[in-house]
mmCIF file of C-alpha atoms in Angstrom:
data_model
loop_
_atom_site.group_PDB
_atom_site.id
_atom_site.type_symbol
_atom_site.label_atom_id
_atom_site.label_comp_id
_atom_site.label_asym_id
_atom_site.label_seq_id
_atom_site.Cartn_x
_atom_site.Cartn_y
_atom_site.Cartn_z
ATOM 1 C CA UNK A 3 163.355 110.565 116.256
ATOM 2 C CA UNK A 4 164.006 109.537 112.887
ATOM 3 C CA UNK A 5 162.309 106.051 113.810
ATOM 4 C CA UNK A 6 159.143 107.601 115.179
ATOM 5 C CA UNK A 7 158.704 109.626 112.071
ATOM 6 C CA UNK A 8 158.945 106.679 109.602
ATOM 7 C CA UNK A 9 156.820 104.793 112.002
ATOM 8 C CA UNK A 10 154.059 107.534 111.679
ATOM 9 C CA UNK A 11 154.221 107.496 107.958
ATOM 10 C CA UNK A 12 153.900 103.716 107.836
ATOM 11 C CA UNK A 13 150.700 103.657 109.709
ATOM 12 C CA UNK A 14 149.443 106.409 107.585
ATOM 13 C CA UNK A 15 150.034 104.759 104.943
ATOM 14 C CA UNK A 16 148.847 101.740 106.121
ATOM 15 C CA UNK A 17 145.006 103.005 107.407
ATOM 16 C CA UNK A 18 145.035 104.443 103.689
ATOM 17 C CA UNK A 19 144.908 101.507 101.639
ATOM 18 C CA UNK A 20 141.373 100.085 102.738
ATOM 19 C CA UNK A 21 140.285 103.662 101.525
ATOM 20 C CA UNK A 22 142.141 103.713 98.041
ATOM 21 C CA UNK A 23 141.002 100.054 97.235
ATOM 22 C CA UNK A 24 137.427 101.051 98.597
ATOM 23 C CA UNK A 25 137.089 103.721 95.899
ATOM 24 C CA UNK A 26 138.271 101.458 93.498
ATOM 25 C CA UNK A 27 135.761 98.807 93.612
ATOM 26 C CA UNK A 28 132.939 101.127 94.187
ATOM 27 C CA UNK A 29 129.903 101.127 91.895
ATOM 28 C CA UNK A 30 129.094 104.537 90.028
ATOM 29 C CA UNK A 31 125.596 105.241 91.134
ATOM 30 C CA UNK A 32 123.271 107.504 88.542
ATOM 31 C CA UNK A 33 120.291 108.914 90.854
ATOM 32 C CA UNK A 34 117.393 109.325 88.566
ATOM 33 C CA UNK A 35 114.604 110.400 91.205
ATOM 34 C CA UNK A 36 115.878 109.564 95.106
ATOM 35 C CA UNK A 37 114.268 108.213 97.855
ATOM 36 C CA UNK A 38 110.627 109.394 97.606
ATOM 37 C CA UNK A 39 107.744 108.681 99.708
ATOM 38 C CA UNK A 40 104.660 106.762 97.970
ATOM 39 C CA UNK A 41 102.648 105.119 100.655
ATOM 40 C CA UNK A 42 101.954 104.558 104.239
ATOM 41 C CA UNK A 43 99.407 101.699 105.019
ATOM 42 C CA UNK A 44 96.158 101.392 107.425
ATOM 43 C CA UNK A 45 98.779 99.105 109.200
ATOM 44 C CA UNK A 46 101.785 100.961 109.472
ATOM 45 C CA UNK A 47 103.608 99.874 106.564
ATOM 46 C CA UNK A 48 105.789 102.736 104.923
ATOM 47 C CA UNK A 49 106.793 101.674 100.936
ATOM 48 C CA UNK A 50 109.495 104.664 99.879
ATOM 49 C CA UNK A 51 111.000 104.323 95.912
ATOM 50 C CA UNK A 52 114.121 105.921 94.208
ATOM 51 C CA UNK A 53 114.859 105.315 90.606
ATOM 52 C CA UNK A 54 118.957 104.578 89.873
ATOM 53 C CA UNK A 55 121.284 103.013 87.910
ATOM 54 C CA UNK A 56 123.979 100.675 89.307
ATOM 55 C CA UNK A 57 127.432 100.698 87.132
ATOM 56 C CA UNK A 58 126.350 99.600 83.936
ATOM 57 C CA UNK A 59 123.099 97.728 84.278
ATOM 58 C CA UNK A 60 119.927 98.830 83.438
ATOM 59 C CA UNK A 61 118.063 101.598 85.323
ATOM 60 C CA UNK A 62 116.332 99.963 88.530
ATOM 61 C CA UNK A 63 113.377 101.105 90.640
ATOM 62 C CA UNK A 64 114.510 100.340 94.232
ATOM 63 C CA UNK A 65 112.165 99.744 97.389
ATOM 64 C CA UNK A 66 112.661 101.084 100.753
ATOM 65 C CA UNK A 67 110.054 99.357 103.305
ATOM 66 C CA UNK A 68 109.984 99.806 106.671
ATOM 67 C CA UNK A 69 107.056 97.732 108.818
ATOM 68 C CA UNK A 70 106.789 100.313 112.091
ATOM 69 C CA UNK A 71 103.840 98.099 113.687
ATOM 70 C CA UNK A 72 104.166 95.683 116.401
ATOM 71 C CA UNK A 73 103.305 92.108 114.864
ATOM 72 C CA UNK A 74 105.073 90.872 111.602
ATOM 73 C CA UNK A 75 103.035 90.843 108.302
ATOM 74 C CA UNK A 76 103.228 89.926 104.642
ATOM 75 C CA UNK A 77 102.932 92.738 102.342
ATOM 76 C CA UNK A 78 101.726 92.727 98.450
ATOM 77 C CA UNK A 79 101.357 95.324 96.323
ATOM 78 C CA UNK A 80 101.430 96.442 92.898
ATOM 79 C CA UNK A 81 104.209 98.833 91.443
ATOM 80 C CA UNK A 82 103.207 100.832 88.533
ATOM 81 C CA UNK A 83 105.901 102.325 86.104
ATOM 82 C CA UNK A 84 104.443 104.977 83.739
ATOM 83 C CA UNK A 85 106.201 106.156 80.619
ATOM 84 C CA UNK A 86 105.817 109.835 79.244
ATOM 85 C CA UNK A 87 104.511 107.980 76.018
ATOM 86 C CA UNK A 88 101.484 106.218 77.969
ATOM 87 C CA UNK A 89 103.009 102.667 78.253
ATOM 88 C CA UNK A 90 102.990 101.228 81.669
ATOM 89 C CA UNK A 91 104.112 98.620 83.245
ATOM 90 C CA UNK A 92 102.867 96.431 86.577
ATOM 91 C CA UNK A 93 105.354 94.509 88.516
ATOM 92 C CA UNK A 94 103.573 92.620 91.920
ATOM 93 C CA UNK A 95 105.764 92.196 94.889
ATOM 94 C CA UNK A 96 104.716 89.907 98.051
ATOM 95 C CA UNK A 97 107.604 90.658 100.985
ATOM 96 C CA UNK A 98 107.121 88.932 105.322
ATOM 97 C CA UNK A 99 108.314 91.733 107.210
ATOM 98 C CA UNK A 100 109.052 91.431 110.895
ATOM 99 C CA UNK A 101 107.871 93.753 113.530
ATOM 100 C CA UNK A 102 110.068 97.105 113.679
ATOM 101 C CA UNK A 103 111.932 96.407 110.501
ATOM 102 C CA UNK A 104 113.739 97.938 107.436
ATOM 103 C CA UNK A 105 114.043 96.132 103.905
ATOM 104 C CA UNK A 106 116.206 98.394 101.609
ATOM 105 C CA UNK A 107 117.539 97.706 98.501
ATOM 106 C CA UNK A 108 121.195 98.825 97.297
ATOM 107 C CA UNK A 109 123.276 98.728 94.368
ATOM 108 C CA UNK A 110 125.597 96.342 96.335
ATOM 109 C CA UNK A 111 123.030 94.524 98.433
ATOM 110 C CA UNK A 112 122.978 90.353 98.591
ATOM 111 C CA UNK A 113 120.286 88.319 96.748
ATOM 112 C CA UNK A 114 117.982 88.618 99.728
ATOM 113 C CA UNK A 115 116.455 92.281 98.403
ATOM 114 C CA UNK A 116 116.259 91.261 94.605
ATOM 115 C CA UNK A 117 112.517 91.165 94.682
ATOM 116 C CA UNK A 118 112.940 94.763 95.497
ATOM 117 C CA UNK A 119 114.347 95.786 92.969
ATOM 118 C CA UNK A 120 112.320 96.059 89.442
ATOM 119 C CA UNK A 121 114.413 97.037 86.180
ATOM 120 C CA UNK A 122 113.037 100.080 84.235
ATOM 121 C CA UNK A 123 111.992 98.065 80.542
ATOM 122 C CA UNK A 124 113.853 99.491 77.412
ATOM 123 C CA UNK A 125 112.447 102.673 75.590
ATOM 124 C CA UNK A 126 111.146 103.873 79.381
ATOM 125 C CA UNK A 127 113.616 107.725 80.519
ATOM 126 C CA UNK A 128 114.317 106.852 83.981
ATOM 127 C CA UNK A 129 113.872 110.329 84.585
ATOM 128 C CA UNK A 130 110.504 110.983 83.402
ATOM 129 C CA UNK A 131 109.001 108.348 84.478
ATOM 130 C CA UNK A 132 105.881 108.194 87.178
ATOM 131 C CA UNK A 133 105.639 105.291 89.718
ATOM 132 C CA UNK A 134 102.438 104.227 91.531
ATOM 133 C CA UNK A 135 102.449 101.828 94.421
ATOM 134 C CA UNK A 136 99.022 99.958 94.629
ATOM 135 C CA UNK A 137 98.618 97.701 97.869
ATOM 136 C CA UNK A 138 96.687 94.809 97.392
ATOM 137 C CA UNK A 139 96.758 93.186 100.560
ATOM 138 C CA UNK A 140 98.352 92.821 104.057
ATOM 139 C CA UNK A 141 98.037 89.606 106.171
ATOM 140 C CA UNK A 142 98.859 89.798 110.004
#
């Protein structure tokens, strides 16, 4: 008996370490505005934003696209951040997306979603700030 109850607690302790380290490593998150809806093209293109802060870098704007049409296409468009104060500030962003397929990026995502992710310039509140997406083209 005594066996089967140390066994018990060893597995339990066991399947609890991926969680403990997990929450270690973790990166604090700050949601400034979260996943919001901006624009849905002619051609079935969704573009979705949130605003957030990773650990200790700078505040980021993230993209969320999603191309729900059935052919593959390259997507530009303009991303307008708007201060309270009037400043503004453009960033352009060309992406290929395949047919029936999700580009998000995270806090902890690889290299591949960087151009997705536009850091909020000094002297701009994350908060207050107003975001326009502005499509410039798609190509088929």
């Amino acid at each position: 008996m005594k066996l089967n109850t140390l066994f018990f607690i060893g597995i339990l302790f066991i399947s609890a370490i991926p969680k403990y380290v997990s929450a270690q490593t973790s990166i604090k998150e700050t949601y400034f505005k979260h996943w919001t809806r901006s624009i849905e093209t002619k051609d079935h293109v969704d573009i979705n934003y949130r605003i957030i802060q990773c650990g200790m870098s700078s505040p980021q704007l993230h993209l969320q696209i999603y191309n729900e049409s059935k052919i593959d296409q390259t997507l530009k468009f303009q991303v307008i951040i708007s201060a309270e104060n009037g400043q503004s500030f453009t960033s352009e962003v060309s992406i290929d997306t395949k047919k029936a397929s999700s580009y998000v990026a995270w806090c902890d995502s690889d290299s591949s979603t960087d151009k997705l992710k536009i850091t909020i310039p000094e002297g701009y509140k994350p908060a207050d700030v107003s975001v326009k997406i502005a499509l410039l083209n798609t190509i088929k």
